[in-house]
Phi, psi and omega in degrees: 000137194279150162304151165252146188199155180177179202210148168258129167227149171260139184231158166235121173251126185238105179263123188236123200286145171104148153280156181315123181083353178307339184109225182287142190273155171287154127003102188284153166265134178242133179243107157255147199195151165248165187216143162235138184244134174237136182248102194257130163100182181286161159310107192098350187226011202269146175240102175273094174271128173259128157221144184244138166200174193299310187248155170308299198292321194295323169320302197297311198292314214265312179292345164286323194277336202274327177298291189303317187299298178310311171313292177321300184247021182067200182315131179295302206282351176256022188273154161312297192261125186311146189276144195245077176317304185306315185304314205290312183318297200306307174302345198263341177281134177284177173300305169323324200244334166307316193284316198234348165205076188278014181257001174283144199238165185204169187188126192214147201223146178221114205037041192091355187259148176283115202258316184202130171206163184240035139211153176275145177203073201307318190289311165313326161294323185290335191284338167278335173315297184294342177292313186285347169278335187269022167051058166067006181274068190309331160317308175292352202288329194284328180291335182293310180285308151341304178301312182284315162328288196311316175319335187247012165077053168213089197286101187226153159269130193226122171253137193231108188229133169209160179217165192270118193250326167223157183218114181250155179222079194250113165259022183102335174245347172191161190236135179242123183254142167231113193255106171264111186240102175259149184207168190275351170267308172200135191271145186240116170232144178195180165225155175216150185244162185226108172249160164096172165093176170276126191326297196283332170301327193282315201299300195297318170296329172296322178280336172285325179290330178291304182303321182305313191286314170325309180281339162299317189293281181320311175318305180313321187277342185280307173311318186292322177296302177314316193286324194281312171312321188281308175309327168257029174063033158255016164215147159277176182278333159266088188210182181293301178329303189294340183282321151324281201295336179288303177309305184298312177309328180276346178280328184282331169306307169294332184291315189303332175279313172306317173308305187303333179279332196275346171277323162294340167276315168273150172258087188258123195239137172253159174216145348286335178200159168288112197297145190241090179294354182274325185314155177278164186282000000 
């Protein structure tokens, strides 16, 4: 199997209607999402898969399930039985997310075509079609998208900001994952290498481990925020907020067990050190 490389990117895309200097501008459309690109298959039979979702860890969990399905059953679009995207989406969300983030969304594209989405975003659909045309040079996609929208009567200016949240590189012998979690309080940056096992399985499991860390950091922030609300008297001790705190702590424990299981299967080394996501912010 070839070397595997990809990145998880956090994006903010702002669409502003009208040409520059036209006068009063319309209310801009702001889209925040996380995006990962997977190139699967050999030349001539490649499936270029893009996954977008509301949060980082869900994006990676969907990606892990897509990779697992591809590695075990081959191309996703040419199967005799249509692939069950709804089931994949359901399996990618934890019980905690289903209870406390029911509006969580995702969108999947293969070769520029929308395959599954839980919300409609025509502008993002155009971006992904244009991304296919830019020969994998995603940095040039926004300019192509502006031109495409203008041709169909939607003159828009696009402002695009992005930063990398995770980088994955597997050379066939080991996986290296670099993770950057940005927050208002404290950024966390570290990497881990995982050795042993079969490459395809190691890739899938490493996606899962990275998702676990990113979710754990989010939960730590949520717990801190909700506890502050209770301390400040903005929520009662017996309240929906307290119920969410208990559920978040339970979810943290499940994540911790999953990471320990990953470390039992693979020889995992951290730099500079394994992060502690239970500590107070």
